[in-house]
Amino acid sequence: MRRSRLADITCVVLAAVVAFPLYWMVLSALKPAGELSSAAPWTLAPTVDSFRRVLEVRSFGLYFVNSLVVAVLVVALSLFVSFLSAVALTRFRFRGRTVLLVMLLVAQLVPVEALTIPLFFLMRSVGEVVPVVGLNQLGSLVLVHLAFSLPFAIWMLRGFVAAVPVELEEAAALDGASRFRFTWQVLFPLVAPGLVAASVVSFIHAWNDFLFAKTFLISGTANRTLPLGLLVFFKPEEQDWGAIMAGATLMTVPVLVFFLLVQRHLVTGMAGAVKG
């Protein structure tokens, strides 16, 4: 009983530590300008002026759409490619299979910051051949985030695919189902929890990205994403922290909505990934 109570208290404390920055962000967004420097954990005169200043920014809606396009494309492409890759790595035996699995693990260990400059020159060169994925194009962000999300997604889905008995595929074949039909009508729904878990990670990374957006979108404003859009409130003489916190609060809304839509399958997916 004592251990259970201690575990509950620990979980509550950890949850409070995690939730406090979010609470302070929302509180700072609602505080009047004169109270932003105050350390008081509440405000008696909440206001939405900070949100109004954010929404009045020119092209804010366009930045939102750009971020959404990048995140949705990254999620869709990463799930499609990682699912097929996981099936290939699990159901087929071919030369170099073990080496490829090891490379997937190594790819997750490379710091993103170490690859930023090489990727800049790579996107510049690729853009000369395929302009849609060159510098100042959203395609460059989609391509880079896809490359970074695939190793994790493939490794996670590999455990889910391996957990599906081979006998199930053999039974489907006896019933006349082709490999293509089994893959998409039987196997795909069975690994859905893993797909959900992988999609959450891919969406959050693509949605919150600032480093690659700042590196690749070096001129013009038409293809800016939301994190870059918030830079207008960082001024040399003074930062508008109320608007910055309001913009950050608005940025969390799509993530929360996406999480609420998939939360039923998320826990199952993460548990299955650990088990796999």
mmCIF file of C-alpha atoms in Angstrom:
data_model
loop_
_atom_site.group_PDB
_atom_site.id
_atom_site.type_symbol
_atom_site.label_atom_id
_atom_site.label_comp_id
_atom_site.label_asym_id
_atom_site.label_seq_id
_atom_site.Cartn_x
_atom_site.Cartn_y
_atom_site.Cartn_z
ATOM 1 C CA MET A 1 0.000 0.000 0.000
ATOM 2 C CA ARG A 2 2.808 2.396 0.907
ATOM 3 C CA ARG A 3 4.630 1.686 -2.355
ATOM 4 C CA SER A 4 1.447 2.245 -4.335
ATOM 5 C CA ARG A 5 0.826 5.564 -2.611
ATOM 6 C CA LEU A 6 4.427 6.639 -3.189
ATOM 7 C CA ALA A 7 4.111 5.749 -6.879
ATOM 8 C CA ASP A 8 0.898 7.788 -7.138
ATOM 9 C CA ILE A 9 2.524 10.797 -5.494
ATOM 10 C CA THR A 10 5.525 10.507 -7.800
ATOM 11 C CA CYS A 11 3.275 10.387 -10.868
ATOM 12 C CA VAL A 12 1.346 13.447 -9.693
ATOM 13 C CA VAL A 13 4.569 15.388 -9.096
ATOM 14 C CA LEU A 14 5.959 14.434 -12.508
ATOM 15 C CA ALA A 15 2.677 15.382 -14.185
ATOM 16 C CA ALA A 16 2.739 18.760 -12.440
ATOM 17 C CA VAL A 17 6.332 19.385 -13.545
ATOM 18 C CA VAL A 18 5.416 18.558 -17.158
ATOM 19 C CA ALA A 19 2.196 20.593 -17.122
ATOM 20 C CA PHE A 20 3.611 23.700 -15.424
ATOM 21 C CA PRO A 21 5.391 25.134 -18.515
ATOM 22 C CA LEU A 22 2.164 24.755 -20.497
ATOM 23 C CA TYR A 23 0.205 26.490 -17.729
ATOM 24 C CA TRP A 24 2.742 29.331 -17.590
ATOM 25 C CA MET A 25 2.619 29.706 -21.363
ATOM 26 C CA VAL A 26 -1.164 30.081 -21.377
ATOM 27 C CA LEU A 27 -1.058 32.351 -18.314
ATOM 28 C CA SER A 28 1.532 34.617 -19.945
ATOM 29 C CA ALA A 29 -0.605 34.784 -23.078
ATOM 30 C CA LEU A 30 -3.590 35.954 -21.011
ATOM 31 C CA LYS A 31 -1.738 38.431 -18.808
ATOM 32 C CA PRO A 32 -1.941 42.164 -19.537
ATOM 33 C CA ALA A 33 1.284 43.750 -20.734
ATOM 34 C CA GLY A 34 1.928 45.308 -17.328
ATOM 35 C CA GLU A 35 1.835 41.932 -15.549
ATOM 36 C CA LEU A 36 4.161 39.957 -17.833
ATOM 37 C CA SER A 37 7.192 40.672 -15.653
ATOM 38 C CA SER A 38 5.278 39.578 -12.553
ATOM 39 C CA ALA A 39 5.986 36.150 -11.064
ATOM 40 C CA ALA A 40 2.414 35.794 -9.790
ATOM 41 C CA PRO A 41 0.997 32.384 -10.799
ATOM 42 C CA TRP A 42 -2.352 33.935 -11.743
ATOM 43 C CA THR A 43 -3.906 37.088 -13.152
ATOM 44 C CA LEU A 44 -6.979 38.960 -12.004
ATOM 45 C CA ALA A 45 -7.433 40.747 -15.329
ATOM 46 C CA PRO A 46 -7.076 38.208 -18.145
ATOM 47 C CA THR A 47 -7.072 39.629 -21.656
ATOM 48 C CA VAL A 48 -6.917 38.306 -25.215
ATOM 49 C CA ASP A 49 -4.956 41.261 -26.582
ATOM 50 C CA SER A 50 -1.904 39.066 -27.150
ATOM 51 C CA PHE A 51 -3.949 36.635 -29.228
ATOM 52 C CA ARG A 52 -5.373 39.553 -31.195
ATOM 53 C CA ARG A 53 -1.876 40.807 -32.043
ATOM 54 C CA VAL A 54 -0.895 37.353 -33.241
ATOM 55 C CA LEU A 55 -3.969 36.920 -35.426
ATOM 56 C CA GLU A 56 -3.437 40.363 -36.903
ATOM 57 C CA VAL A 57 -0.040 39.362 -38.245
ATOM 58 C CA ARG A 58 -0.098 39.416 -41.998
ATOM 59 C CA SER A 59 -0.088 35.917 -43.551
ATOM 60 C CA PHE A 60 -0.505 34.199 -40.168
ATOM 61 C CA GLY A 61 -3.181 31.983 -41.710
ATOM 62 C CA LEU A 62 -0.815 31.140 -44.580
ATOM 63 C CA TYR A 63 1.909 30.138 -42.113
ATOM 64 C CA PHE A 64 -0.597 27.884 -40.363
ATOM 65 C CA VAL A 65 -1.555 26.213 -43.647
ATOM 66 C CA ASN A 66 2.098 25.738 -44.599
ATOM 67 C CA SER A 67 2.874 24.024 -41.302
ATOM 68 C CA LEU A 68 -0.208 21.850 -41.648
ATOM 69 C CA VAL A 69 0.696 20.834 -45.204
ATOM 70 C CA VAL A 70 4.223 19.864 -44.185
ATOM 71 C CA ALA A 71 3.077 17.896 -41.132
ATOM 72 C CA VAL A 72 0.287 16.037 -42.952
ATOM 73 C CA LEU A 73 2.515 15.109 -45.900
ATOM 74 C CA VAL A 74 5.281 13.904 -43.586
ATOM 75 C CA VAL A 75 2.845 11.760 -41.593
ATOM 76 C CA ALA A 76 1.167 10.265 -44.663
ATOM 77 C CA LEU A 77 4.397 9.505 -46.524
ATOM 78 C CA SER A 78 6.243 8.189 -43.469
ATOM 79 C CA LEU A 79 3.412 5.810 -42.551
ATOM 80 C CA PHE A 80 3.111 4.504 -46.115
ATOM 81 C CA VAL A 81 6.840 3.962 -46.626
ATOM 82 C CA SER A 82 7.568 2.697 -43.104
ATOM 83 C CA PHE A 83 4.704 0.184 -43.205
ATOM 84 C CA LEU A 84 5.885 -1.328 -46.492
ATOM 85 C CA SER A 85 9.494 -1.280 -45.263
ATOM 86 C CA ALA A 86 8.547 -3.011 -42.014
ATOM 87 C CA VAL A 87 6.695 -5.702 -43.964
ATOM 88 C CA ALA A 88 9.701 -6.238 -46.216
ATOM 89 C CA LEU A 89 12.156 -6.422 -43.308
ATOM 90 C CA THR A 90 9.945 -8.828 -41.370
ATOM 91 C CA ARG A 91 8.394 -11.118 -43.975
ATOM 92 C CA PHE A 92 11.241 -11.426 -46.467
ATOM 93 C CA ARG A 93 14.789 -12.757 -46.183
ATOM 94 C CA PHE A 94 17.360 -11.012 -48.343
ATOM 95 C CA ARG A 95 21.059 -10.210 -48.309
ATOM 96 C CA GLY A 96 21.941 -7.150 -46.231
ATOM 97 C CA ARG A 97 18.771 -7.300 -44.138
ATOM 98 C CA THR A 98 20.639 -7.300 -40.809
ATOM 99 C CA VAL A 99 22.956 -4.513 -41.951
ATOM 100 C CA LEU A 100 19.944 -2.420 -42.927
ATOM 101 C CA LEU A 101 18.387 -2.909 -39.488
ATOM 102 C CA VAL A 102 21.610 -1.829 -37.808
ATOM 103 C CA MET A 103 21.762 1.240 -40.061
ATOM 104 C CA LEU A 104 18.243 2.180 -38.970
ATOM 105 C CA LEU A 105 19.389 2.163 -35.352
ATOM 106 C CA VAL A 106 22.543 4.147 -36.120
ATOM 107 C CA ALA A 107 20.527 6.733 -38.054
ATOM 108 C CA GLN A 108 18.576 7.544 -34.898
ATOM 109 C CA LEU A 109 21.791 8.261 -32.998
ATOM 110 C CA VAL A 110 23.085 10.983 -35.322
ATOM 111 C CA PRO A 111 22.455 14.507 -33.913
ATOM 112 C CA VAL A 112 20.207 16.579 -36.129
ATOM 113 C CA GLU A 113 22.384 19.652 -35.647
ATOM 114 C CA ALA A 114 25.398 17.848 -37.108
ATOM 115 C CA LEU A 115 23.567 17.320 -40.400
ATOM 116 C CA THR A 116 22.074 20.780 -40.829
ATOM 117 C CA ILE A 117 24.879 22.310 -42.906
ATOM 118 C CA PRO A 118 25.399 19.240 -45.141
ATOM 119 C CA LEU A 119 21.652 19.079 -45.721
ATOM 120 C CA PHE A 120 21.599 22.749 -46.683
ATOM 121 C CA PHE A 121 24.114 22.170 -49.471
ATOM 122 C CA LEU A 122 22.335 18.960 -50.466
ATOM 123 C CA MET A 123 18.968 20.708 -50.779
ATOM 124 C CA ARG A 124 20.597 23.506 -52.757
ATOM 125 C CA SER A 125 22.062 21.007 -55.214
ATOM 126 C CA VAL A 126 18.913 18.901 -55.431
ATOM 127 C CA GLY A 127 16.825 22.026 -55.978
ATOM 128 C CA GLU A 128 18.713 22.761 -59.166
ATOM 129 C CA VAL A 129 17.407 19.461 -60.577
ATOM 130 C CA VAL A 130 14.064 19.185 -58.748
ATOM 131 C CA PRO A 131 13.005 22.734 -57.774
ATOM 132 C CA VAL A 132 10.039 21.575 -55.688
ATOM 133 C CA VAL A 133 12.374 20.141 -53.021
ATOM 134 C CA GLY A 134 14.989 22.892 -53.194
ATOM 135 C CA LEU A 135 15.660 25.830 -50.913
ATOM 136 C CA ASN A 136 12.727 28.117 -50.061
ATOM 137 C CA GLN A 137 10.294 25.307 -50.879
ATOM 138 C CA LEU A 138 8.083 23.353 -48.492
ATOM 139 C CA GLY A 139 9.146 20.206 -50.302
ATOM 140 C CA SER A 140 12.612 20.480 -48.746
ATOM 141 C CA LEU A 141 11.076 20.369 -45.250
ATOM 142 C CA VAL A 142 8.878 17.414 -46.184
ATOM 143 C CA LEU A 143 11.842 15.487 -47.591
ATOM 144 C CA VAL A 144 14.126 16.118 -44.611
ATOM 145 C CA HIS A 145 11.496 15.342 -41.970
ATOM 146 C CA LEU A 146 10.539 12.221 -43.879
ATOM 147 C CA ALA A 147 14.147 11.059 -43.805
ATOM 148 C CA PHE A 148 14.410 11.621 -40.052
ATOM 149 C CA SER A 149 11.034 10.075 -39.171
ATOM 150 C CA LEU A 150 11.412 6.888 -41.222
ATOM 151 C CA PRO A 151 14.040 5.056 -39.086
ATOM 152 C CA PHE A 152 11.969 5.382 -35.925
ATOM 153 C CA ALA A 153 8.711 4.512 -37.681
ATOM 154 C CA ILE A 154 10.182 1.485 -39.463
ATOM 155 C CA TRP A 155 11.730 0.124 -36.291
ATOM 156 C CA MET A 156 8.503 0.597 -34.360
ATOM 157 C CA LEU A 157 6.259 -0.966 -37.009
ATOM 158 C CA ARG A 158 8.649 -3.867 -37.468
ATOM 159 C CA GLY A 159 7.703 -5.103 -33.999
ATOM 160 C CA PHE A 160 3.997 -4.913 -34.808
ATOM 161 C CA VAL A 161 4.356 -6.744 -38.115
ATOM 162 C CA ALA A 162 6.487 -9.443 -36.485
ATOM 163 C CA ALA A 163 3.796 -9.961 -33.849
ATOM 164 C CA VAL A 164 1.280 -11.027 -36.523
ATOM 165 C CA PRO A 165 1.584 -14.833 -36.881
ATOM 166 C CA VAL A 166 2.807 -16.160 -40.204
ATOM 167 C CA GLU A 167 0.062 -18.775 -39.932
ATOM 168 C CA LEU A 168 -2.484 -16.024 -40.419
ATOM 169 C CA GLU A 169 -0.947 -15.147 -43.772
ATOM 170 C CA GLU A 170 -0.846 -18.800 -44.749
ATOM 171 C CA ALA A 171 -4.519 -19.210 -43.854
ATOM 172 C CA ALA A 172 -5.397 -16.152 -45.931
ATOM 173 C CA ALA A 173 -3.458 -17.588 -48.855
ATOM 174 C CA LEU A 174 -5.398 -20.858 -48.585
ATOM 175 C CA ASP A 175 -8.609 -18.830 -48.754
ATOM 176 C CA GLY A 176 -7.441 -17.302 -52.021
ATOM 177 C CA ALA A 177 -6.170 -13.947 -50.735
ATOM 178 C CA SER A 178 -3.167 -12.560 -52.573
ATOM 179 C CA ARG A 179 -0.177 -11.123 -50.736
ATOM 180 C CA PHE A 180 -1.306 -7.629 -51.721
ATOM 181 C CA ARG A 181 -4.799 -8.199 -50.338
ATOM 182 C CA PHE A 182 -3.496 -9.733 -47.113
ATOM 183 C CA THR A 183 -1.102 -6.829 -46.596
ATOM 184 C CA TRP A 184 -3.688 -4.079 -46.931
ATOM 185 C CA GLN A 185 -6.910 -5.743 -45.753
ATOM 186 C CA VAL A 186 -5.596 -7.909 -42.913
ATOM 187 C CA LEU A 187 -2.116 -6.837 -41.839
ATOM 188 C CA PHE A 188 -2.604 -3.084 -42.144
ATOM 189 C CA PRO A 189 -5.581 -2.938 -39.701
ATOM 190 C CA LEU A 190 -3.764 -5.197 -37.222
ATOM 191 C CA VAL A 191 -0.791 -2.818 -36.971
ATOM 192 C CA ALA A 192 -2.998 0.299 -36.750
ATOM 193 C CA PRO A 193 -1.970 1.066 -33.120
ATOM 194 C CA GLY A 194 1.665 1.173 -34.219
ATOM 195 C CA LEU A 195 0.779 3.429 -37.130
ATOM 196 C CA VAL A 196 -0.942 5.816 -34.732
ATOM 197 C CA ALA A 197 2.050 5.957 -32.381
ATOM 198 C CA ALA A 198 4.434 6.587 -35.264
ATOM 199 C CA SER A 199 2.146 9.252 -36.722
ATOM 200 C CA VAL A 200 2.074 11.209 -33.451
ATOM 201 C CA VAL A 201 5.867 11.356 -33.287
ATOM 202 C CA SER A 202 6.174 12.350 -36.959
ATOM 203 C CA PHE A 203 3.469 15.015 -36.665
ATOM 204 C CA ILE A 204 4.975 16.654 -33.580
ATOM 205 C CA HIS A 205 8.483 16.777 -35.043
ATOM 206 C CA ALA A 206 7.308 18.254 -38.349
ATOM 207 C CA TRP A 207 4.864 20.708 -36.746
ATOM 208 C CA ASN A 208 7.276 22.113 -34.175
ATOM 209 C CA ASP A 209 10.326 22.305 -36.451
ATOM 210 C CA PHE A 210 12.257 25.554 -36.383
ATOM 211 C CA LEU A 211 15.833 24.539 -37.182
ATOM 212 C CA PHE A 212 15.282 23.162 -40.685
ATOM 213 C CA ALA A 213 12.671 25.787 -41.525
ATOM 214 C CA LYS A 214 15.106 28.548 -40.600
ATOM 215 C CA THR A 215 17.891 26.832 -42.541
ATOM 216 C CA PHE A 216 16.060 26.042 -45.783
ATOM 217 C CA LEU A 217 13.529 28.897 -46.037
ATOM 218 C CA ILE A 218 16.090 31.659 -46.294
ATOM 219 C CA SER A 219 14.230 34.214 -48.419
ATOM 220 C CA GLY A 220 10.640 35.236 -48.988
ATOM 221 C CA THR A 221 7.675 34.751 -46.689
ATOM 222 C CA ALA A 222 5.208 32.789 -48.826
ATOM 223 C CA ASN A 223 6.464 29.403 -47.605
ATOM 224 C CA ARG A 224 7.147 30.273 -43.992
ATOM 225 C CA THR A 225 5.836 27.969 -41.283
ATOM 226 C CA LEU A 226 4.373 28.955 -37.926
ATOM 227 C CA PRO A 227 7.617 28.762 -35.901
ATOM 228 C CA LEU A 228 9.220 31.179 -38.358
ATOM 229 C CA GLY A 229 6.124 33.377 -38.273
ATOM 230 C CA LEU A 230 6.620 33.960 -34.547
ATOM 231 C CA LEU A 231 9.970 35.612 -35.247
ATOM 232 C CA VAL A 232 8.152 38.864 -36.056
ATOM 233 C CA PHE A 233 7.645 39.345 -32.308
ATOM 234 C CA PHE A 234 11.372 39.086 -31.588
ATOM 235 C CA LYS A 235 12.677 42.604 -32.081
ATOM 236 C CA PRO A 236 16.162 43.940 -31.340
ATOM 237 C CA GLU A 237 14.891 46.565 -28.921
ATOM 238 C CA GLU A 238 12.097 44.616 -27.226
ATOM 239 C CA GLN A 239 10.405 41.213 -27.382
ATOM 240 C CA ASP A 240 6.628 40.942 -27.274
ATOM 241 C CA TRP A 241 6.476 38.030 -24.850
ATOM 242 C CA GLY A 242 2.710 38.173 -24.582
ATOM 243 C CA ALA A 243 2.308 37.662 -28.328
ATOM 244 C CA ILE A 244 5.049 35.032 -28.354
ATOM 245 C CA MET A 245 3.265 33.022 -25.661
ATOM 246 C CA ALA A 246 -0.071 33.516 -27.418
ATOM 247 C CA GLY A 247 1.407 32.258 -30.696
ATOM 248 C CA ALA A 248 2.939 29.267 -28.944
ATOM 249 C CA THR A 249 -0.431 28.518 -27.343
ATOM 250 C CA LEU A 250 -2.157 28.610 -30.720
ATOM 251 C CA MET A 251 0.520 26.301 -32.113
ATOM 252 C CA THR A 252 -0.286 23.655 -29.495
ATOM 253 C CA VAL A 253 -3.972 23.481 -30.477
ATOM 254 C CA PRO A 254 -3.528 21.300 -33.614
ATOM 255 C CA VAL A 255 -1.214 18.973 -31.694
ATOM 256 C CA LEU A 256 -3.775 18.591 -28.905
ATOM 257 C CA VAL A 257 -6.568 17.994 -31.406
ATOM 258 C CA PHE A 258 -4.522 15.364 -33.214
ATOM 259 C CA PHE A 259 -3.627 13.718 -29.911
ATOM 260 C CA LEU A 260 -7.271 13.628 -28.784
ATOM 261 C CA LEU A 261 -8.284 11.997 -32.053
ATOM 262 C CA VAL A 262 -5.782 9.157 -31.724
ATOM 263 C CA GLN A 263 -5.380 8.808 -27.950
ATOM 264 C CA ARG A 264 -7.383 5.573 -27.793
ATOM 265 C CA HIS A 265 -4.836 3.803 -29.955
ATOM 266 C CA LEU A 266 -1.739 5.637 -28.764
ATOM 267 C CA VAL A 267 -1.253 3.761 -25.490
ATOM 268 C CA THR A 268 -1.739 0.422 -27.248
ATOM 269 C CA GLY A 269 0.730 1.453 -29.901
ATOM 270 C CA MET A 270 3.449 2.486 -27.465
ATOM 271 C CA ALA A 271 2.932 -0.675 -25.376
ATOM 272 C CA GLY A 272 3.183 -2.792 -28.504
ATOM 273 C CA ALA A 273 6.354 -1.005 -29.566
ATOM 274 C CA VAL A 274 7.999 -1.714 -26.210
ATOM 275 C CA LYS A 275 6.893 -5.333 -26.358
ATOM 276 C CA GLY A 276 8.060 -5.688 -29.949
#
